[in-house]
Coordinates of C-alpha atoms and ligand atoms in Angstrom, one line a residue:
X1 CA 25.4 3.7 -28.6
X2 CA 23.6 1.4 -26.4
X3 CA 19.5 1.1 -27.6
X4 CA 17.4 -0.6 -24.9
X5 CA 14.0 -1.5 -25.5
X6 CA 11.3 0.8 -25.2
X7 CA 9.1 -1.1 -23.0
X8 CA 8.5 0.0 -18.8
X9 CA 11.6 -1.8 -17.5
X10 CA 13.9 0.7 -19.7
X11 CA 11.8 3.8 -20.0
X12 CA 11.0 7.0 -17.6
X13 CA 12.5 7.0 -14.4
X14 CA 13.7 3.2 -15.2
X15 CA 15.8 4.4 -18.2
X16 CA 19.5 2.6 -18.1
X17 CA 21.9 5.4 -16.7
X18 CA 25.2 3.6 -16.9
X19 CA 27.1 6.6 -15.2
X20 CA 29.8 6.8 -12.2
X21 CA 30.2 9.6 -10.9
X22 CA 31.0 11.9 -7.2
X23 CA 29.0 15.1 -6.7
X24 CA 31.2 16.4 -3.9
X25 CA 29.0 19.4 -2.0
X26 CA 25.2 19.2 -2.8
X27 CA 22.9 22.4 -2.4
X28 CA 21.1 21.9 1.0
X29 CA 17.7 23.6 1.7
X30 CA 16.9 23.7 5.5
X31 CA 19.5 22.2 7.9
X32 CA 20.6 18.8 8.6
X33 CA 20.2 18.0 12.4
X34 CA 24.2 17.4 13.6
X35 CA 23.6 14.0 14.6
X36 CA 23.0 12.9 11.2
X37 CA 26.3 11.7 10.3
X38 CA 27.3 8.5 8.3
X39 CA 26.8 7.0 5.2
X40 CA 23.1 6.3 3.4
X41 CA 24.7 3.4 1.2
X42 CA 21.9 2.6 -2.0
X43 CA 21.3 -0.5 -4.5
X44 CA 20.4 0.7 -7.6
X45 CA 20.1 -1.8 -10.7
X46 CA 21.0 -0.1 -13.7
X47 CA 21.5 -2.2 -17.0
X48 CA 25.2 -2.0 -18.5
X49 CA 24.1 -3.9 -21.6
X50 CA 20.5 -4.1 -23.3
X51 CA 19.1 -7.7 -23.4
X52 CA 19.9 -9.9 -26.6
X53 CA 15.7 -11.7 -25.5
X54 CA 12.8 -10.7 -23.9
X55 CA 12.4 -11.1 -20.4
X56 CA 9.7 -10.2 -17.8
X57 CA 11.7 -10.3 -14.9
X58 CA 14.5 -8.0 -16.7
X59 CA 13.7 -5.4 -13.8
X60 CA 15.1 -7.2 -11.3
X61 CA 18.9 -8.6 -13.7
X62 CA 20.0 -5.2 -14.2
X63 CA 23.9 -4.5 -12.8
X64 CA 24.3 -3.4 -9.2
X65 CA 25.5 -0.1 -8.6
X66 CA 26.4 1.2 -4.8
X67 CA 25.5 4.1 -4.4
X68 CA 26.8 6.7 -0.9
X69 CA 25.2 10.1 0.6
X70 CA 27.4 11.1 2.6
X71 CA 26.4 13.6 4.9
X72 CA 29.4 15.3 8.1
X73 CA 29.1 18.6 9.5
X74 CA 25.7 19.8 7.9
X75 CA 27.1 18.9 4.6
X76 CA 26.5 16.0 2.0
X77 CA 28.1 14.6 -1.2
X78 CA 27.2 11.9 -3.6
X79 CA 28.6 9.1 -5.3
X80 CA 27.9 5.4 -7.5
X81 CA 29.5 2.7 -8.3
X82 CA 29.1 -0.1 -10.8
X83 CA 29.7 -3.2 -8.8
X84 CA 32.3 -5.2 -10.6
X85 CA 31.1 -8.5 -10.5
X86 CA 31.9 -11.1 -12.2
X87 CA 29.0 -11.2 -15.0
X88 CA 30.0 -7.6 -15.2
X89 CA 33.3 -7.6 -15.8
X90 CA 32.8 -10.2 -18.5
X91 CA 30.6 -8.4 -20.6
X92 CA 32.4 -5.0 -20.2
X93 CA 34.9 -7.6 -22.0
X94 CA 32.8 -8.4 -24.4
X95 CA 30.9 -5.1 -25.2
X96 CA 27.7 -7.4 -25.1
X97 CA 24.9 -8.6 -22.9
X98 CA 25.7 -12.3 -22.3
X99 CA 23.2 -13.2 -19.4
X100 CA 19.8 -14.1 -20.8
X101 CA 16.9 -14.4 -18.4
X102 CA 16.4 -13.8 -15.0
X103 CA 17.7 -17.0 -12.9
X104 CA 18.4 -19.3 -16.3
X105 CA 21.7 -19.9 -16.7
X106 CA 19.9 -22.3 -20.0
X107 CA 19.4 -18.6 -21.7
X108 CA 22.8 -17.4 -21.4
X109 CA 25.4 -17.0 -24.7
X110 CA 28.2 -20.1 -24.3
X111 CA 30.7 -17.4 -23.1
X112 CA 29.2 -16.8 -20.0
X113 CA 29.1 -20.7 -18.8
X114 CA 30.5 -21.0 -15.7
X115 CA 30.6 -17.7 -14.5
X116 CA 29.3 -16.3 -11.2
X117 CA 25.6 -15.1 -12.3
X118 CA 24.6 -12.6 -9.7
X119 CA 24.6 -8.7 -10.3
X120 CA 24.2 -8.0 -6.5
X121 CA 21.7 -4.9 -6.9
X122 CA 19.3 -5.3 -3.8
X123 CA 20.8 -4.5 -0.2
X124 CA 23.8 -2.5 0.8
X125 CA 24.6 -4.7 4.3
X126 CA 26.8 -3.6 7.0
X127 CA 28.5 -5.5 9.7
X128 CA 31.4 -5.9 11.4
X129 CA 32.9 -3.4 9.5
X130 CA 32.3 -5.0 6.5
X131 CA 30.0 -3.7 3.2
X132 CA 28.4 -6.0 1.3
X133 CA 26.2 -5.7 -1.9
X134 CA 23.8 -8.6 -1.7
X135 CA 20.8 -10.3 -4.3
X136 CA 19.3 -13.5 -3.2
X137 CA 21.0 -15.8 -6.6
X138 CA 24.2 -15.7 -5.5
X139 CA 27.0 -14.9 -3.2
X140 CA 27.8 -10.9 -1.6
X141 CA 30.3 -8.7 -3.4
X142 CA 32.5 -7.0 -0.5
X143 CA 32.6 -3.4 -1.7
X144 CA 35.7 -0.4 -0.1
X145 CA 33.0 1.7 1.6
X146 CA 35.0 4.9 1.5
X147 CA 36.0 4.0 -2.1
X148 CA 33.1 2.2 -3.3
X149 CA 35.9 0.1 -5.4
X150 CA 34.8 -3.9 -5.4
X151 CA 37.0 -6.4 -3.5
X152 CA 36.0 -9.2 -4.4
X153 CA 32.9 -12.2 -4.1
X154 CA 32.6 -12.8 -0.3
X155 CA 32.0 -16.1 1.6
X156 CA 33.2 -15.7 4.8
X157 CA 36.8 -16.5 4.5
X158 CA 36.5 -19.7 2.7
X159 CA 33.8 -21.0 5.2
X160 CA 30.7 -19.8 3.6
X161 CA 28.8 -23.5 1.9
X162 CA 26.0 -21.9 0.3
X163 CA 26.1 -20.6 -3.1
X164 CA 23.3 -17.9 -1.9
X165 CA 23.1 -15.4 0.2
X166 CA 19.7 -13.4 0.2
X167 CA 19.6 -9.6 0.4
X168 CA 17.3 -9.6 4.1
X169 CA 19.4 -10.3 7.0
X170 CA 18.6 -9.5 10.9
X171 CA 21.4 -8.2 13.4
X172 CA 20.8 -8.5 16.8
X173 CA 20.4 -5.3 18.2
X174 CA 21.6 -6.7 22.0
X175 CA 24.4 -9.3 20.9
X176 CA 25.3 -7.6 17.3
X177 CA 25.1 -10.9 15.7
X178 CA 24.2 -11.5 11.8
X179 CA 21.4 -13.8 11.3
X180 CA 21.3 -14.5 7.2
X181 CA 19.9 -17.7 4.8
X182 CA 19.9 -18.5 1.7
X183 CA 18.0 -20.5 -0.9
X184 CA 18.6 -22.3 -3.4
X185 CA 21.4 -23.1 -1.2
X186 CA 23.1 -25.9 -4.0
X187 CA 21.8 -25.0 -7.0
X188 CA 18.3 -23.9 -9.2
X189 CA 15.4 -25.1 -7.8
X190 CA 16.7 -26.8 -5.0
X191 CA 15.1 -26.8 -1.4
X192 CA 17.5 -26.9 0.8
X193 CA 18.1 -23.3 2.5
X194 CA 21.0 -22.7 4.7
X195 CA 20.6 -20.4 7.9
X196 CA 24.0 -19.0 8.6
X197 CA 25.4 -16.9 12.0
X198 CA 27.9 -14.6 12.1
X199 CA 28.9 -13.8 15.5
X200 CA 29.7 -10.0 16.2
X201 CA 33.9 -9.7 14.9
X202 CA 31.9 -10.8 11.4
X203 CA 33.1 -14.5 12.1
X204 CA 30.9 -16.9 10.3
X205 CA 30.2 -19.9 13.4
X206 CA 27.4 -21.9 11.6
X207 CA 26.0 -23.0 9.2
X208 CA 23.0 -25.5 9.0
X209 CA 20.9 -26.6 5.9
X210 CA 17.5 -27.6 5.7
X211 CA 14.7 -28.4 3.6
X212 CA 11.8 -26.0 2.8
X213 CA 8.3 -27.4 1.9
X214 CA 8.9 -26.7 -2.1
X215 CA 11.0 -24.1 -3.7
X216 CA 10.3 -21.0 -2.8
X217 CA 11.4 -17.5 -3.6
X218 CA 12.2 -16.3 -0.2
X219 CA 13.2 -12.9 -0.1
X220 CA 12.8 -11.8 3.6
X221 CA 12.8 -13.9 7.0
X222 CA 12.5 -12.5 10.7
X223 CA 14.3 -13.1 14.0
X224 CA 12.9 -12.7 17.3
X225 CA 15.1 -12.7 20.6
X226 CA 15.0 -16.8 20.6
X227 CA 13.8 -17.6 17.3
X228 CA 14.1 -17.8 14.1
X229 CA 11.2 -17.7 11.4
X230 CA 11.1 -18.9 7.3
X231 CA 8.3 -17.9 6.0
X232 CA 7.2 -19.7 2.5
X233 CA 5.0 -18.0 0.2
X234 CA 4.1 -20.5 -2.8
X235 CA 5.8 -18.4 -6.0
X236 CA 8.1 -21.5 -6.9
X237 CA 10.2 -22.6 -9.5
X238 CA 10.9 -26.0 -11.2
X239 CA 14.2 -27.1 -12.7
X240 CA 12.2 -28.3 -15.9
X241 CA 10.7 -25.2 -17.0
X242 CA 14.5 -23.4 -16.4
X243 CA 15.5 -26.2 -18.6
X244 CA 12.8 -25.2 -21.5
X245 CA 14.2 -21.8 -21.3
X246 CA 10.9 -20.8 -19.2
X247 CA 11.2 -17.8 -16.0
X248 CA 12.4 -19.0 -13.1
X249 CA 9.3 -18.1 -10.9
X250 CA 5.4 -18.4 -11.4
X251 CA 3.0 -18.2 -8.5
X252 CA 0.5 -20.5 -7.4
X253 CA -2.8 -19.4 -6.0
X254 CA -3.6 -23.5 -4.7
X255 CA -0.8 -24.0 -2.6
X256 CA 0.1 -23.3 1.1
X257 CA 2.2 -20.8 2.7
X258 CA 4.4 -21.9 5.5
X259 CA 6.4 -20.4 8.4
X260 CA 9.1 -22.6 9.6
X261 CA 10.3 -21.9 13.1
X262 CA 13.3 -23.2 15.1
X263 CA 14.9 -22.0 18.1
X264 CA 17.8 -19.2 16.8
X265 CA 20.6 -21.1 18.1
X266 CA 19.0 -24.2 18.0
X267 CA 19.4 -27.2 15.2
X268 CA 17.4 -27.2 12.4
X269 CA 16.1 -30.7 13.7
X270 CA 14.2 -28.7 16.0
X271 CA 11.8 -26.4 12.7
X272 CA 8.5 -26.3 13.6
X273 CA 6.3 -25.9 10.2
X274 CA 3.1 -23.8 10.5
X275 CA 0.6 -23.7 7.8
X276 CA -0.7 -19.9 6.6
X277 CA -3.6 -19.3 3.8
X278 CA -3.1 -20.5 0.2
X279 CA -1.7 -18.1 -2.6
X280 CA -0.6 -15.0 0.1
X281 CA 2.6 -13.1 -1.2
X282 CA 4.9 -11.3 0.6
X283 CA 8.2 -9.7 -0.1
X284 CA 9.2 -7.6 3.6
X285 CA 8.5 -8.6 7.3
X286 CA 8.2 -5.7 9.2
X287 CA 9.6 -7.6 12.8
X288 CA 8.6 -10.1 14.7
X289 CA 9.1 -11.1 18.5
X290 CA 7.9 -12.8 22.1
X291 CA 4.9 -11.7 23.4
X292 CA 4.3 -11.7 27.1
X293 CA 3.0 -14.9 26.7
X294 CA 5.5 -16.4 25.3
X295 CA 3.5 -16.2 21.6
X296 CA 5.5 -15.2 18.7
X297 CA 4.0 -12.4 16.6
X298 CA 4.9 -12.1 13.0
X299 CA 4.3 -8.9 11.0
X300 CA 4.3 -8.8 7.2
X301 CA 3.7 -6.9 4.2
X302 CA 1.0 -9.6 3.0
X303 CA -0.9 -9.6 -0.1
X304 CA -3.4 -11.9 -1.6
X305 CA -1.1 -12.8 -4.4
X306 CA 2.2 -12.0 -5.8
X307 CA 2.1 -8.3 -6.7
X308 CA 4.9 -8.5 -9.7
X309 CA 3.1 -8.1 -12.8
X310 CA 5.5 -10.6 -14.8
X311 CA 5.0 -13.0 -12.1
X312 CA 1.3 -12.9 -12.6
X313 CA 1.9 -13.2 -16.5
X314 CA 4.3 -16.1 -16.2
X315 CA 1.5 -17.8 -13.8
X316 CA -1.4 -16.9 -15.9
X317 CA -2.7 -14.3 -13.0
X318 CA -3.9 -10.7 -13.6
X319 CA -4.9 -8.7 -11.0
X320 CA -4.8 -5.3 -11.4
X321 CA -2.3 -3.4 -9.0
X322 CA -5.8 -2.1 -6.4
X323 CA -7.1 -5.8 -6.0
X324 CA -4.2 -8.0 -4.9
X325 CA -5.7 -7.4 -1.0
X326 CA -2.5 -5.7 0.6
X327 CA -2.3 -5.4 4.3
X328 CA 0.5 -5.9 7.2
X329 CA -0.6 -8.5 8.7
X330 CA -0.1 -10.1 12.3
X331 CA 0.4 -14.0 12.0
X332 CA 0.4 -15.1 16.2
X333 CA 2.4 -18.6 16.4
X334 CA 1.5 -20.8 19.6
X335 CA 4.3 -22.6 20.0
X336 CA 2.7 -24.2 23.5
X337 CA -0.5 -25.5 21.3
X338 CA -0.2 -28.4 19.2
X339 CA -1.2 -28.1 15.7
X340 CA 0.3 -26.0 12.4
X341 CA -2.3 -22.8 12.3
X342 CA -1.6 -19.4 12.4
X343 CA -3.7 -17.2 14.0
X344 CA -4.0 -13.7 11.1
X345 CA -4.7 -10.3 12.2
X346 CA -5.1 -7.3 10.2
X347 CA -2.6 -4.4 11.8
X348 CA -2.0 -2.1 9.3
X349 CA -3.1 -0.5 5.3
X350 CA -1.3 -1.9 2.2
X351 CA 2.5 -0.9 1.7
X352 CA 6.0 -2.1 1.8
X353 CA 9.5 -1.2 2.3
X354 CA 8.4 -1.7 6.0
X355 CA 11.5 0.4 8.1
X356 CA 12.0 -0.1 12.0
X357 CA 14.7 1.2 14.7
X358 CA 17.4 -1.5 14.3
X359 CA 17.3 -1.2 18.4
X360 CA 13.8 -2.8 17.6
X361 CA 14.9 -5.8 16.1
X362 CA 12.8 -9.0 17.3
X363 CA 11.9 -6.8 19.9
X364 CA 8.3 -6.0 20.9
X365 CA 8.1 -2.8 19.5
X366 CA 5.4 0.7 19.4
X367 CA 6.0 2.0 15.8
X368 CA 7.5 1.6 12.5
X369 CA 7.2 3.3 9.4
X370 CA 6.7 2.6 5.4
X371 CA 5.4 3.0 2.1
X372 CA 2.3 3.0 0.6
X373 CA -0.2 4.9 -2.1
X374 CA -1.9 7.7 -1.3
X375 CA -5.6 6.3 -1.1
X376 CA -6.6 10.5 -2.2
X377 CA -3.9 11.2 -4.8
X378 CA -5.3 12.9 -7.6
X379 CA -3.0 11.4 -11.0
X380 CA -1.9 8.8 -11.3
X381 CA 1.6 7.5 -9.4
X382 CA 5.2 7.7 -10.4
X383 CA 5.7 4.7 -13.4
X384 CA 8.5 2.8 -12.2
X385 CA 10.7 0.6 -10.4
X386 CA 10.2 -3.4 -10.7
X387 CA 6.7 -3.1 -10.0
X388 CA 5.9 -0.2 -12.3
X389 CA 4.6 2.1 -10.2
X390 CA 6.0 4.1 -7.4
X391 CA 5.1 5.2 -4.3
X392 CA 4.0 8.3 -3.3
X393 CA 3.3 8.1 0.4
X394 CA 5.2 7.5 3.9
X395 CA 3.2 6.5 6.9
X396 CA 3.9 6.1 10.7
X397 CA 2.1 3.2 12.1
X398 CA 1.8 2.9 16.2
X399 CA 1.5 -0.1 17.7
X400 CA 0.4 1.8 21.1
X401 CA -2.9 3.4 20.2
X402 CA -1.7 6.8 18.8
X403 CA -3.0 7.8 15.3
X404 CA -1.2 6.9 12.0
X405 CA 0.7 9.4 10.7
X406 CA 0.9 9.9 6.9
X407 CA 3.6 12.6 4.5
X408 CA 1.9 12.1 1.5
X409 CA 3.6 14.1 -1.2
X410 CA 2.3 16.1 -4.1
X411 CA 1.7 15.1 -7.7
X412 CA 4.6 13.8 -9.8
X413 CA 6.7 12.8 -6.9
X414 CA 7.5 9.5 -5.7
X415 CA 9.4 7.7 -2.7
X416 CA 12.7 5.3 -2.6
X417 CA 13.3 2.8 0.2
X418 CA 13.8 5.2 3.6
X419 CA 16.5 4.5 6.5
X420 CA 16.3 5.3 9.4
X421 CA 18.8 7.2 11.8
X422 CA 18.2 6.9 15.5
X423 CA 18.7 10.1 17.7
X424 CA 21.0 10.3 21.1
X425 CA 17.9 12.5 22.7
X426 CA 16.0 10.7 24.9
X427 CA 12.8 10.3 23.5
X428 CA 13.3 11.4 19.8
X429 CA 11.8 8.8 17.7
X430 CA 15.5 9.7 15.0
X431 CA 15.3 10.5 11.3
X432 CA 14.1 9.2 8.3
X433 CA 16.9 9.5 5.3
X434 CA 15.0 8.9 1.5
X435 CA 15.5 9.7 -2.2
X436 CA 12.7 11.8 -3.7
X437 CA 12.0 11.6 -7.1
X438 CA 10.0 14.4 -9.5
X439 CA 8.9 13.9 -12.7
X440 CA 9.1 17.2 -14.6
X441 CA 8.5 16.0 -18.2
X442 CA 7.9 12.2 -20.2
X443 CA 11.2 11.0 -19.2
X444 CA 12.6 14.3 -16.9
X445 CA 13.4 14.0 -13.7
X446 CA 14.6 15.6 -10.6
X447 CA 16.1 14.0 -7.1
X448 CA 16.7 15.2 -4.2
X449 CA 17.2 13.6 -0.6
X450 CA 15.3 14.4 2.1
X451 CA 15.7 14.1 5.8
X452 CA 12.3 13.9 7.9
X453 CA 12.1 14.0 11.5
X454 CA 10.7 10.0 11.8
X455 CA 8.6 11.2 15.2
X456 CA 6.9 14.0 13.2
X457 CA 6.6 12.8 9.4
X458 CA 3.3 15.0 9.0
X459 CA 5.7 17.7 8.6
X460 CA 7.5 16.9 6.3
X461 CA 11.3 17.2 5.3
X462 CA 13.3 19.4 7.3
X463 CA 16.3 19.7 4.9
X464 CA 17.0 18.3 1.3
X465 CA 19.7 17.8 -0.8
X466 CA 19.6 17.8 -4.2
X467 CA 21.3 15.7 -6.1
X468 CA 22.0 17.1 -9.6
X469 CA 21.9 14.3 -11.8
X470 CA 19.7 11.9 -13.2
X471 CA 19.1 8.6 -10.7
X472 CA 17.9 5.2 -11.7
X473 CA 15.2 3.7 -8.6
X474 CA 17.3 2.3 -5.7
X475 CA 16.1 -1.2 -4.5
X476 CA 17.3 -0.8 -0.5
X477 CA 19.4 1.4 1.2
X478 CA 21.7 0.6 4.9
X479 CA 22.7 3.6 7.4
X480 CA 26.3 3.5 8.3
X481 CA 26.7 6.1 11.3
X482 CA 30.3 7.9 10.9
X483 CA 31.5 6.4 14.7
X484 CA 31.1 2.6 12.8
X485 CA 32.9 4.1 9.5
X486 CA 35.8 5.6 11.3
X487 CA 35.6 1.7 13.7
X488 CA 36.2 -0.2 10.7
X489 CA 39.1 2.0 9.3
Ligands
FE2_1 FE1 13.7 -6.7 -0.6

């Protein structure tokens, strides 16, 4: 019998599930539009093994499973996975948790020394006919995605240098490149990143390294159609406080954020740094790209500090959840103007799990959606998820001058991650595929997935699925339409 502690990260919605499983036909209400076909592949962290020591950031260690809705002919089915990755396999082997903290190899049990660390629970990626399951600590696991089986830890054939690979990556909606980084690139605390591109057959051509201002924990960078942009936030880490058996990250409210910028296919030689405000936080750009001017515009999901609340513990910080001053923010970079400032403009209300068309990518672009609170919602929200609480409303933002649209659901329910699914009609704006959850009792739940026309989310879903079993939060999700699935086979 495994007995998990009874603290937020292992109760409610969060409680450890543990279960594979295929639902094969799921009970449809409404009518999924035909051109919704493909695979809505989902990260979901779900524990094998409760902790042998306490740990803040145990939300984000738990074991990757991948998760596939997949939806042909009107139809959809269900299925997850356990990821078998190394640190996986080994303590299915032992019966036993043997990883301690988050990011410290110094807290593991002896057994686990030298083995691959990463669970790979954040981002499903596809490219090239290729499915990854990606966290920013370590390599991808290339996962079968018609089986879900794993193959195997994935660098590139052999060619891949870094030992990380983050879970944010942009693809070039024009040339189908992969643009992808990593951190942390030779080991714990270090600053070197790499920037990696894969060119469109999934060929890894380069690979450069560089130095960032201080280590950073850099979970998200942007493309544009000639650039590339790092952005910095200050939660950092330090090799001697890993040592002492301390967490890996802590943020600091004194120290600047930075946005490097290089030219995509240019040489690292060529990173430009720009200086942003002290303390910001940010987890997801929304896009970035050229203006008319030749400016580059750089939209985030900003906040005044870091919004985990074991971050803010480990760095002495609390701020409750309605005062860390969330906003998407426009940071304008003048690349023709000498000088490191950016200029910042507010654009949008607090949220995150910022979604745009993938034909949008470093693109000027007219809308976007994401999530957010409901500013009116009477109770409180969902508890749950790394952050504890859920959210509970998805917005359309327009760039162009039209309103914001909002679906903000009733009591009890929350939102996962969203995908979006472009249309063939000229003019449709596509569909929004996302995981609903309902609490029904202390620690009851129900799930159901719901499509939602992305032009019209005021009007909410127009079919769901539900998915008869109990789900664990996903992290992201990745849209594979059924033309790339049948390419790659
Ligand atoms: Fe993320």
């Amino acid at each position: 019998m495994r007995r998990f502690p009874d603290s937020p990260e292992y109760t409610g919605l969060n409680t450890p599930l543990g279960e594979e499983y295929e639902i094969p036909d799921l009970a449809i209400e409404g009518r999924i539009p035909a051109e919704v076909e493909g695979v809505f592949f989902r990260a979901v962290p779900d524990p094998a093994f409760p902790p042998f020591m306490p740990d803040g950031a145990a939300v984000l260690s738990g074991d990757g499973m991948i998760s596939a809705i997949r939806i042909a002919g009107g139809k959809a089915s269900f299925a997850i996975r356990y990821v078998q990755t190394e640190r996986h396999r080994a303590e299915l082997a032992a019966g036993r948790a043997l990883f301690g903290k988050y990011r410290n190899p110094f807290t593991d049990r002896g057994e686990a020394a030298g083995l691959d660390r990463t669970v790979a629970n954040t981002t499903p990626v596809w490219h090239a006919g290729r499915l990854l399951m990606t966290k920013e600590d370590g390599r991808p696991y290339h996962v079968d995605p018609r089986t879900l089986e794993t193959l195997g830890s994935y660098d590139f054939g052999g060619k891949l240098k870094s030992q990380t690979v983050t879970a944010h990556v942009r693809i070039d909606p024009e040339t189908g490149e992969l643009f992808f980084y990593g951190y942390e690139a030779d080991g714990l605390a270090s600053t070197k990143v790499a920037y990696c591109l894969v060119d469109r057959h999934g060929v890894l051509v380069r690979e450069q390294w560089f130095d960032v201002p201080y280590c950073s924990m850099m979970h998200d960078f942007t493309i544009t159609r000639n650039y590339a942009l790092f952005p910095v936030y200050p939660t950092t880490c330090d090799a001697q406080r890993l040592r002492a058996g301390g967490d890996h990250w802590v943020h600091e409210m004194d120290r600047d954020s930075w946005v490097g910028v290089m030219p995509r296919y240019g040489t690292v030689a060529d990173m430009r740094w720009f200086r942003g405000p002290k303390g910001v936080s940010c987890y997801h750009m929304m896009n970035a790209f050229e203006d008319t001017e030749g400016r580059i515009q750089f939209d985030q999901c900003l906040s005044s500090v870091n919004a985990f609340p074991f971050i803010q513990r480990a760095s002495g910080l609390s701020i409750p959840p309605g005062e860390t001053g969330g906003r998407l923010e426009r940071w304008s970079l003048d690349l023709s103007q000498d000088g490191d400032r950016v200029t910042a403009t507010v654009i949008g209300p607090p949220g995150d799990f910022p979604v745009i068309p993938a034909s949008a990518q470093g693109r000027p672009y007219e809308h976007a959606w994401m999530l957010t609170m409901n500013p009116q919602m009477q109770g409180p929200p969902v508890a749950g998820g790394p952050v504890g609480a859920m959210f509970n409303m998805l917005l359309r933002l327009d760039f162009a001058g039209k309103p914001m649209q909002a679906l903000a659901l009733p009591a009890a329910h929350c939102f996962n991650e969203p995908v979006h699914v472009p249309s063939a009609r000229a003019g449709h704006e596509g569909w929004l595929l996302t995981v609903v959850d309902r609490q029904t009792g202390p620690s009851e739940f129900e799930h159901a997935l719901w499509i939602i026309d992305a032009g019209n989310v005021g009007a909410g879903p127009v079919a769901k699925a539900a998915i008869p079993h109990r789900l664990r939060p996903q992290v992201h999700g990745w849209w594979t339409a059924a033309a790339e699935l049948a390419a790659a086979a």
